[in-house]
XYZ file of C-alpha atoms in Angstrom:
576
model
C -13.723 -30.985 -7.385
C -13.798 -28.542 -4.130
C -16.439 -25.889 -4.603
C -14.378 -23.136 -2.728
C -11.338 -23.799 -4.627
C -9.825 -21.226 -7.218
C -9.809 -22.344 -11.005
C -6.497 -21.416 -12.501
C -8.359 -19.066 -15.052
C -8.195 -16.303 -11.459
C -4.556 -17.194 -10.566
C -3.593 -14.011 -12.238
C -4.430 -10.974 -14.606
C -6.149 -11.447 -18.507
C -5.477 -8.492 -20.294
C -6.196 -7.385 -24.050
C -2.361 -7.043 -25.427
C -2.715 -3.895 -27.773
C -0.506 -3.663 -30.717
C 2.465 -1.043 -30.456
C 3.442 -0.229 -33.059
C 0.460 1.950 -33.732
C 0.610 3.461 -30.876
C 1.367 7.112 -30.665
C 2.255 8.805 -27.287
C 2.318 13.107 -26.510
C 3.944 15.348 -24.029
C 0.709 14.617 -21.916
C 0.105 10.689 -22.412
C 2.022 10.758 -18.432
C -1.623 12.666 -17.198
C -2.918 9.879 -18.035
C -5.542 9.051 -14.766
C -4.593 12.506 -13.358
C -8.021 14.035 -13.458
C -7.610 15.549 -9.736
C -4.262 16.769 -10.714
C -5.217 18.576 -14.096
C -8.511 20.013 -12.554
C -6.402 21.801 -9.878
C -3.885 23.039 -12.097
C -6.439 24.701 -14.290
C -8.074 26.602 -10.786
C -5.003 27.459 -10.375
C -4.622 28.957 -14.423
C -7.831 31.317 -13.587
C -7.885 32.237 -9.077
C -5.381 35.164 -8.437
C -3.706 35.180 -5.265
C -3.777 31.340 -4.621
C -1.099 28.917 -4.512
C -1.686 24.496 -5.322
C 0.077 21.210 -3.336
C 0.865 18.534 -5.622
C 0.118 15.756 -3.629
C 2.715 13.521 -4.973
C 4.187 10.022 -3.745
C 7.204 7.725 -4.186
C 8.154 5.909 -7.597
C 7.649 8.906 -9.810
C 9.423 10.268 -11.665
C 8.828 13.874 -10.419
C 11.003 15.750 -13.266
C 9.073 14.255 -16.146
C 5.013 14.643 -14.518
C 6.370 18.556 -13.924
C 6.850 18.729 -18.096
C 4.181 16.985 -18.954
C 2.009 19.296 -17.203
C 3.592 22.315 -18.517
C 2.921 21.819 -21.595
C -0.832 20.818 -21.716
C -0.111 24.754 -20.903
C -0.518 27.287 -23.516
C 2.501 29.311 -24.357
C 3.412 32.373 -21.748
C 3.513 35.814 -23.214
C 6.895 37.539 -21.515
C 5.899 40.059 -18.403
C 9.121 42.919 -17.571
C 9.470 44.836 -14.472
C 9.738 47.764 -14.922
C 10.465 51.070 -12.048
C 7.870 53.688 -11.633
C 8.204 56.631 -9.822
C 4.412 57.830 -8.588
C 3.774 61.558 -6.626
C 5.305 60.892 -3.154
C 8.668 60.277 -5.808
C 8.986 57.020 -3.877
C 10.607 54.593 -6.262
C 8.164 51.220 -6.888
C 8.741 48.569 -9.355
C 5.038 46.702 -10.890
C 4.865 44.349 -14.202
C 3.982 44.832 -17.921
C 3.391 43.059 -20.269
C 5.406 45.753 -22.242
C 8.718 45.764 -22.606
C 10.521 49.112 -20.889
C 13.553 50.841 -21.305
C 13.813 50.864 -17.362
C 13.134 47.130 -16.943
C 14.699 45.969 -14.010
C 13.951 41.764 -14.894
C 12.523 39.464 -17.736
C 9.721 36.836 -17.133
C 11.039 34.528 -19.740
C 10.656 30.683 -18.242
C 7.060 29.244 -18.251
C 7.704 27.083 -14.895
C 11.300 25.629 -13.230
C 11.481 22.937 -9.746
C 14.246 23.371 -7.193
C 14.706 20.998 -4.857
C 17.875 19.982 -3.193
C 19.215 23.088 -1.318
C 17.621 25.290 -2.222
C 18.695 29.322 -1.002
C 17.768 31.973 -1.047
C 19.212 33.620 -4.402
C 17.798 30.648 -5.880
C 14.236 32.305 -4.797
C 14.409 35.597 -3.913
C 18.045 36.256 -6.616
C 20.911 38.423 -6.067
C 21.469 42.766 -6.011
C 25.038 43.470 -6.253
C 25.207 47.158 -5.255
C 27.680 49.028 -7.631
C 27.232 52.597 -7.881
C 28.426 51.950 -10.977
C 26.208 49.607 -12.662
C 22.157 50.609 -13.121
C 20.007 48.766 -11.061
C 19.016 46.131 -14.008
C 22.825 45.384 -14.069
C 23.314 44.569 -10.670
C 20.340 42.865 -10.151
C 20.573 38.828 -10.652
C 17.047 37.395 -10.576
C 16.499 34.215 -9.047
C 12.796 32.070 -9.833
C 10.277 34.128 -8.744
C 11.189 36.861 -10.655
C 12.004 34.549 -13.724
C 8.926 32.199 -13.328
C 4.994 31.868 -14.501
C 5.190 28.816 -12.326
C 7.740 28.055 -9.694
C 7.805 23.846 -8.193
C 8.833 24.033 -5.272
C 10.189 20.468 -3.167
C 8.474 20.533 -0.096
C 10.256 18.898 1.958
C 13.564 20.394 0.853
C 12.485 23.226 2.083
C 10.824 22.657 4.660
C 14.602 21.310 5.847
C 15.311 25.109 5.841
C 12.616 26.575 8.122
C 14.065 30.408 7.016
C 13.110 29.740 3.958
C 10.049 27.675 4.708
C 8.797 30.766 6.874
C 10.382 33.674 4.742
C 8.286 31.337 1.275
C 5.648 32.138 3.322
C 5.482 35.653 4.117
C 6.229 36.852 0.239
C 2.556 34.928 -0.347
C 1.525 36.549 2.404
C 2.573 39.864 1.465
C 2.604 39.259 -2.371
C 6.141 41.314 -2.256
C 9.282 40.417 -1.519
C 12.485 42.090 -0.768
C 15.789 41.281 -2.441
C 17.943 44.155 -0.943
C 17.684 47.300 1.580
C 18.788 49.300 -0.733
C 15.962 48.480 -3.738
C 12.009 48.757 -2.622
C 9.831 45.723 -2.267
C 8.868 43.617 -5.700
C 5.470 42.210 -6.877
C 5.297 39.208 -6.367
C 3.575 37.895 -9.831
C 4.463 34.287 -10.090
C 2.311 30.959 -9.461
C 3.795 28.943 -6.728
C 3.358 24.517 -6.541
C 4.571 23.282 -3.483
C 5.435 19.164 -4.392
C 5.813 16.510 -1.456
C 3.612 13.806 -0.054
C -0.405 13.872 0.839
C 1.069 13.768 5.141
C 2.973 17.050 4.475
C 0.268 18.617 3.209
C -1.861 17.683 5.856
C 1.093 17.938 8.742
C 1.006 21.820 7.509
C -2.620 22.505 6.850
C -3.373 21.776 10.568
C 0.107 23.006 12.283
C 0.854 26.222 9.842
C -1.962 29.153 10.176
C -1.338 30.493 6.740
C -0.852 27.914 5.101
C -4.585 26.643 4.242
C -5.352 30.257 3.366
C -1.745 30.406 0.303
C -2.346 26.980 -0.412
C -6.462 26.017 -0.794
C -5.683 24.369 -3.627
C -4.349 20.267 -3.875
C -3.850 18.469 -6.907
C -4.259 14.707 -5.884
C -2.698 12.274 -7.875
C -3.553 8.807 -8.369
C -0.309 5.816 -8.493
C -2.994 4.311 -10.491
C -5.087 3.292 -13.312
C -8.849 1.193 -13.199
C -9.645 -0.499 -16.147
C -13.200 -0.045 -14.997
C -12.552 3.756 -16.578
C -9.898 3.253 -19.153
C -8.264 0.619 -21.423
C -5.166 -1.336 -22.226
C -4.269 0.615 -25.751
C -4.405 3.834 -23.047
C -1.834 1.763 -20.396
C 0.266 0.485 -23.390
C 0.392 4.367 -24.696
C 1.285 5.582 -21.211
C 4.134 2.735 -20.605
C 5.616 3.699 -24.597
C 5.796 7.221 -23.046
C 7.751 6.493 -20.048
C 10.158 4.105 -22.225
C 10.516 6.818 -24.184
C 11.960 8.576 -21.159
C 14.682 6.783 -20.380
C 15.999 6.201 -24.295
C 14.533 2.470 -24.321
C 12.084 0.516 -26.929
C 9.519 -1.990 -26.490
C 9.040 -5.197 -28.903
C 5.711 -6.285 -29.037
C 6.611 -9.783 -26.650
C 6.822 -7.829 -23.202
C 3.369 -6.611 -22.887
C 2.735 -9.359 -20.932
C 5.361 -8.960 -18.629
C 4.707 -5.847 -18.613
C 1.384 -5.398 -17.771
C 1.964 -8.258 -15.241
C 4.272 -6.663 -13.436
C 2.357 -2.651 -13.086
C -0.813 -5.375 -12.301
C 1.367 -6.908 -8.879
C 2.179 -3.350 -8.441
C -1.445 -1.974 -8.256
C -2.312 -5.081 -5.955
C -5.577 -5.653 -8.275
C -6.283 -7.513 -10.750
C -7.952 -5.527 -12.721
C -5.723 -2.269 -11.936
C -2.135 -0.868 -13.148
C 0.294 0.950 -11.667
C 1.065 5.154 -12.388
C 4.598 4.803 -10.909
C 6.383 5.813 -13.776
C 9.527 6.605 -12.440
C 9.624 2.383 -10.961
C 8.703 0.803 -14.160
C 11.378 3.580 -16.072
C 13.530 1.747 -13.206
C 13.529 -1.808 -14.736
C 12.515 -0.794 -18.119
C 16.507 0.799 -18.305
C 17.327 -1.856 -15.931
C 16.120 -4.390 -18.660
C 17.411 -2.456 -21.538
C 21.318 -2.823 -19.553
C 20.454 -6.773 -20.129
C 19.409 -6.884 -23.688
C 21.421 -7.556 -26.664
C 19.445 -5.582 -29.225
C 18.084 -2.043 -29.473
C 14.351 -3.489 -28.019
C 14.085 -5.344 -24.820
C 11.803 -8.205 -25.190
C 9.791 -10.581 -22.398
C 12.941 -12.077 -22.026
C 14.470 -8.963 -21.638
C 12.541 -8.340 -18.696
C 12.304 -10.880 -17.517
C 15.521 -11.192 -16.376
C 15.916 -7.833 -15.174
C 12.700 -8.956 -12.442
C 15.047 -12.211 -11.611
C 17.203 -10.158 -10.925
C 15.759 -7.208 -8.759
C 14.442 -10.140 -7.015
C 18.514 -11.783 -6.506
C 19.915 -8.299 -5.191
C 17.147 -7.889 -2.730
C 16.330 -11.537 -1.287
C 18.958 -12.177 0.925
C 16.812 -12.463 4.230
C 14.617 -14.021 2.261
C 17.468 -16.295 1.637
C 18.097 -16.665 5.469
C 14.902 -17.962 6.610
C 14.496 -20.182 3.777
C 17.979 -21.679 5.388
C 15.811 -22.113 9.057
C 13.495 -23.378 7.813
C 14.918 -25.759 5.657
C 17.544 -26.464 9.064
C 14.629 -27.143 10.758
C 15.900 -24.194 12.888
C 12.046 -22.806 12.667
C 8.990 -25.615 13.259
C 6.694 -26.127 10.572
C 5.287 -29.132 9.322
C 3.623 -29.114 5.932
C 2.705 -32.573 6.667
C 0.166 -34.455 9.361
C -2.514 -33.228 11.427
C -2.328 -31.991 14.948
C -4.345 -30.264 17.485
C -4.628 -26.919 18.257
C -1.858 -26.187 15.408
C -2.176 -24.496 12.550
C 0.018 -23.115 9.711
C -0.484 -19.226 9.642
C 0.929 -16.702 6.505
C 2.916 -13.361 7.226
C 4.321 -10.953 5.065
C 8.169 -9.359 6.365
C 8.833 -5.799 4.462
C 12.282 -4.161 4.465
C 10.646 -1.064 2.967
C 11.850 -1.939 -0.784
C 11.160 -5.287 -1.005
C 8.655 -8.238 1.015
C 8.326 -11.669 0.820
C 5.687 -14.228 2.355
C 6.877 -16.512 5.493
C 4.769 -19.152 7.638
C 4.356 -19.093 11.066
C 3.449 -21.936 13.190
C 0.539 -20.865 15.347
C -0.497 -23.109 18.488
C -3.355 -22.931 20.512
C -4.203 -24.259 24.066
C -7.029 -24.336 26.584
C -7.911 -25.271 30.479
C -10.614 -24.069 33.117
C -10.800 -20.330 33.370
C -13.255 -16.931 33.122
C -13.141 -17.152 29.342
C -10.219 -15.283 28.773
C -8.428 -15.071 25.274
C -5.164 -14.699 26.158
C -2.530 -13.186 23.603
C 0.791 -14.325 23.824
C 2.721 -11.666 21.460
C 0.340 -9.139 23.989
C 1.336 -9.797 26.852
C 4.722 -9.796 25.765
C 5.259 -6.919 24.360
C 5.694 -8.403 20.585
C 2.553 -7.934 18.904
C 0.302 -4.539 17.673
C -2.850 -2.850 17.863
C -4.110 -4.045 15.278
C -2.961 -7.800 16.038
C -4.523 -6.895 19.310
C -7.453 -5.177 18.248
C -8.048 -9.415 16.024
C -7.464 -11.028 19.223
C -10.162 -9.200 20.239
C -12.491 -9.970 17.327
C -11.695 -13.168 17.723
C -13.339 -13.603 21.358
C -16.026 -11.633 20.544
C -16.883 -14.028 17.582
C -16.149 -16.888 19.909
C -18.641 -15.532 22.429
C -21.783 -14.914 19.312
C -21.954 -19.084 18.836
C -20.863 -20.750 22.221
C -21.644 -17.976 24.317
C -24.891 -16.333 24.163
C -26.745 -17.938 27.180
C -24.231 -18.355 30.318
C -19.893 -16.969 30.330
C -16.648 -19.996 28.922
C -15.390 -21.924 31.401
C -12.420 -21.652 30.407
C -8.749 -20.109 29.173
C -6.799 -20.343 26.336
C -3.342 -18.721 25.063
C -2.855 -18.707 21.478
C 1.255 -17.774 20.429
C 2.778 -17.324 17.669
C 5.609 -20.011 18.006
C 9.174 -18.645 17.106
C 8.736 -15.561 16.923
C 11.097 -13.114 17.656
C 10.065 -9.809 16.090
C 6.929 -7.489 16.603
C 3.813 -8.814 14.928
C 0.721 -6.190 13.396
C -2.194 -6.969 12.175
C -5.424 -9.199 12.153
C -4.767 -11.255 9.261
C -3.756 -14.727 11.355
C -7.116 -14.391 13.580
C -9.312 -17.099 11.079
C -5.852 -18.986 11.561
C -6.184 -18.067 15.277
C -9.872 -19.356 15.667
C -9.074 -21.926 13.902
C -6.307 -23.500 16.246
C -8.507 -22.621 19.335
C -11.859 -24.531 17.876
C -8.883 -27.440 16.994
C -7.872 -27.348 20.563
C -11.406 -27.094 22.355
C -12.986 -29.900 20.329
C -9.580 -32.042 19.913
C -9.714 -32.272 16.590
C -6.188 -32.142 14.435
C -5.577 -29.672 11.698
C -4.256 -30.307 8.485
C -0.447 -29.235 8.618
C -0.798 -29.158 4.566
C -2.745 -26.510 4.040
C -1.584 -22.830 5.323
C -4.478 -20.058 6.361
C -4.435 -16.342 6.328
C -7.678 -14.224 6.473
C -9.886 -11.584 9.175
C -12.841 -12.133 11.019
C -15.253 -9.897 11.587
C -17.579 -10.530 14.713
C -20.437 -12.485 12.556
C -17.671 -15.053 11.950
C -17.542 -13.363 7.834
C -14.106 -13.589 6.612
C -12.122 -10.581 5.371
C -9.334 -9.274 2.597
C -5.638 -8.751 4.469
C -3.003 -7.099 2.630
C 0.376 -9.475 0.872
C -1.704 -12.476 -1.125
C 0.337 -13.053 -3.501
C 3.676 -13.319 -1.038
C 1.557 -15.136 1.560
C 0.607 -17.648 -1.029
C 4.178 -18.071 -2.557
C 5.994 -18.448 0.982
C 3.990 -21.198 1.806
C 4.157 -22.495 -1.852
C 7.891 -22.228 -1.333
C 8.648 -24.132 1.249
C 6.491 -26.770 0.248
C 8.143 -26.584 -3.195
C 11.518 -27.444 -1.782
C 10.450 -30.342 0.628
C 8.145 -31.991 -2.472
C 4.594 -31.274 -3.078
C 2.046 -34.377 -2.331
C -0.780 -32.840 -3.699
C -2.287 -32.356 -0.532
C -0.794 -28.809 0.128
C -2.428 -25.035 0.026
C -3.912 -22.487 1.159
C -6.824 -20.471 2.089
C -7.392 -16.989 1.589
C -10.424 -14.759 2.440
C -12.468 -14.636 -1.418
C -12.302 -11.124 -2.131
C -9.109 -11.310 -2.776
C -8.803 -13.316 -5.814
C -9.691 -10.028 -7.326
C -5.836 -9.571 -6.501
C -4.501 -13.084 -7.644
C -0.854 -12.684 -9.653
C 1.474 -15.313 -9.281
C 4.119 -16.486 -10.508
C 3.851 -19.110 -13.525
C 5.847 -21.768 -11.899
C 2.783 -21.564 -8.497
C 0.141 -21.488 -11.608
C 1.331 -25.081 -13.146
C 1.456 -26.917 -9.752
C -1.881 -25.769 -9.232
C -2.667 -27.010 -12.784
C -1.293 -30.268 -12.064
C -2.928 -31.097 -9.193
C 0.349 -30.080 -7.159
C -0.775 -27.859 -5.224
C -4.228 -26.365 -4.071
C -5.928 -23.074 -3.894
C -8.949 -22.047 -1.433
C -11.634 -18.978 -0.940
C -13.502 -18.368 1.769
C -16.402 -15.796 2.495
C -16.798 -17.940 6.176
C -14.806 -19.165 9.456
C -17.038 -22.506 8.836
C -15.630 -23.092 6.074
C -12.471 -23.093 6.673
C -12.901 -25.455 9.869
C -14.684 -28.210 7.933
C -11.684 -28.231 5.481
C -9.369 -27.735 7.904
C -10.827 -30.533 9.894
C -12.723 -32.732 7.593
C -15.695 -32.772 9.804
C -18.603 -30.169 9.955
C -19.432 -27.578 11.776
C -22.841 -28.240 12.118
C -26.427 -25.487 12.307
C -27.850 -24.918 15.979
C -31.376 -25.563 16.441
C -33.758 -22.985 17.991
C -32.384 -23.645 21.571
C -28.353 -22.957 19.971
C -28.051 -26.400 20.489
C -25.949 -28.012 17.119
C -25.856 -31.875 16.582
C -23.701 -34.118 18.746
C -21.448 -35.097 15.959
C -21.256 -31.894 14.359
C -17.732 -29.670 15.421
C -19.263 -27.135 16.661
C -21.284 -29.936 18.943
C -17.775 -31.491 20.029
C -16.458 -27.914 21.447
C -20.408 -27.574 22.942
C -19.861 -30.520 24.845
C -16.254 -29.604 25.992
C -17.297 -26.100 27.277
C -19.921 -28.081 29.015
C -18.073 -29.968 30.753
C -15.457 -27.776 31.475
C -18.200 -25.303 32.879
C -19.427 -28.646 34.747
C -23.051 -28.992 33.368
C -22.909 -32.281 31.854
C -25.362 -34.812 33.645
C -23.724 -36.783 36.742
C -23.360 -40.302 36.559
C -26.271 -42.739 38.045
C -24.546 -44.178 40.848
C -25.408 -47.936 41.490
C -28.040 -46.951 44.479
C -30.288 -44.679 41.797
C -30.029 -48.000 39.786
C -31.468 -49.829 41.837
C -34.379 -47.890 42.928
C -35.074 -47.448 38.823
C -35.862 -50.928 38.336
C -37.685 -51.379 41.545
C -40.326 -48.901 39.988
C -39.892 -50.838 36.658
C -41.495 -54.250 38.825
C -43.750 -53.094 41.274
């Protein structure tokens, strides 16, 4: 067995499954792993005149999370807004915990969450100037008056610029005016803006009042680390999420849920905390279920149907490969050509797709040209990867003299913008193949990023990339020689589908994990890379020795062929 081959046991997470029957969730269960938010909220409760920004993320059930956060607080006593008349006979209002006949309003709601089309009256309330009624009868309180804590969707407020500025002004002055016939009402409410980290950063930089008014940040995390928490805690969290969507879990579904959650977290030792997304999948599984409890079969069917609904572009891509509109061989050997791996992201769904990368070389001044970049079809990160590739090439072969070659590298039949450095390993291998004129095994696809010293670094979307190439090979027929090379640092993210794992187990497909570029070129071209001597010369029969020889020929450094007269003079010296 190849020493860099990944064992079957490492292709998916291995979890300890607790018994669901003995698990009991509480209203605070949804706060699992959110120590930063709890710390920030506790500080908010203790500090006067400071407000908080709750940074969450897409995929979280925001309403249920806020409800859980508030249940962690003790009951708050009602407070009353009443009128006072000091010595200057100017009517004012103040808050008290004691009820008074002159009260204007009562603060009796622990919290409220405002989002969507927020209006001024939702915040401040309304005042009907009816002379026949008292002030208390004319005033219809808003959220700032009724609530101890007010959660506001930052995006919704941002869309109403007037309300945004009004809120900042209220917080700065600590009072607000409802109507011209009423004095300003004192603010006695904690504000928690709820939005993304990006919104917090933009507000912090662009709004001069924001850092003083919202100094407390409660940052949610979107995944749970099993090094700090247990499977039992997470299983309890899952039962709480299920209860929110009126779903009951069968013991058999736990394995599928753990694998799905780990896949969303993109790590074998982590689980997702996307309560909204998990809840949606459980609700969909319930729709397919024929019993009150959803089973592993129900959840698996929901996942398959989800993929079916979102995979139209993936299906069209597969048809292009099957109809040979896109040329990409998965067997044989070719010089200067390699199968790289890409991920196509359609926001809500992503899938892997192989890409044919080719390289050509000729005499020149040492430039490695990126055709994608020159044609404005590549992003800055891809350009950076190409520069690192060039630096790596010069580190090995250009220490003592410049390289007298030009190279062109291109993603064949690529008609949309690409970005990222995950193809730099494949591009390096195709370039070495083109220089040495050694063929590459086309049945093995490659993904990985490089540093200047030839170390292979982690990339994103490793599962989608592997499955994308496997699906193509399976449709064409598995030969037993096909496989994928990935960075060793990505093995902790592997969470592959069962069909692929079974193929690896049967020896029909192979996965390799490497740490250095030399391991990749040796596997792909079937020849040792070689180790340099003290003069940085590689053995003649090694891959890098062949590359050095070709570079020397391009530079004109090779020994000139001995002429007939020179050979004759050598013989005359021998006989003399």
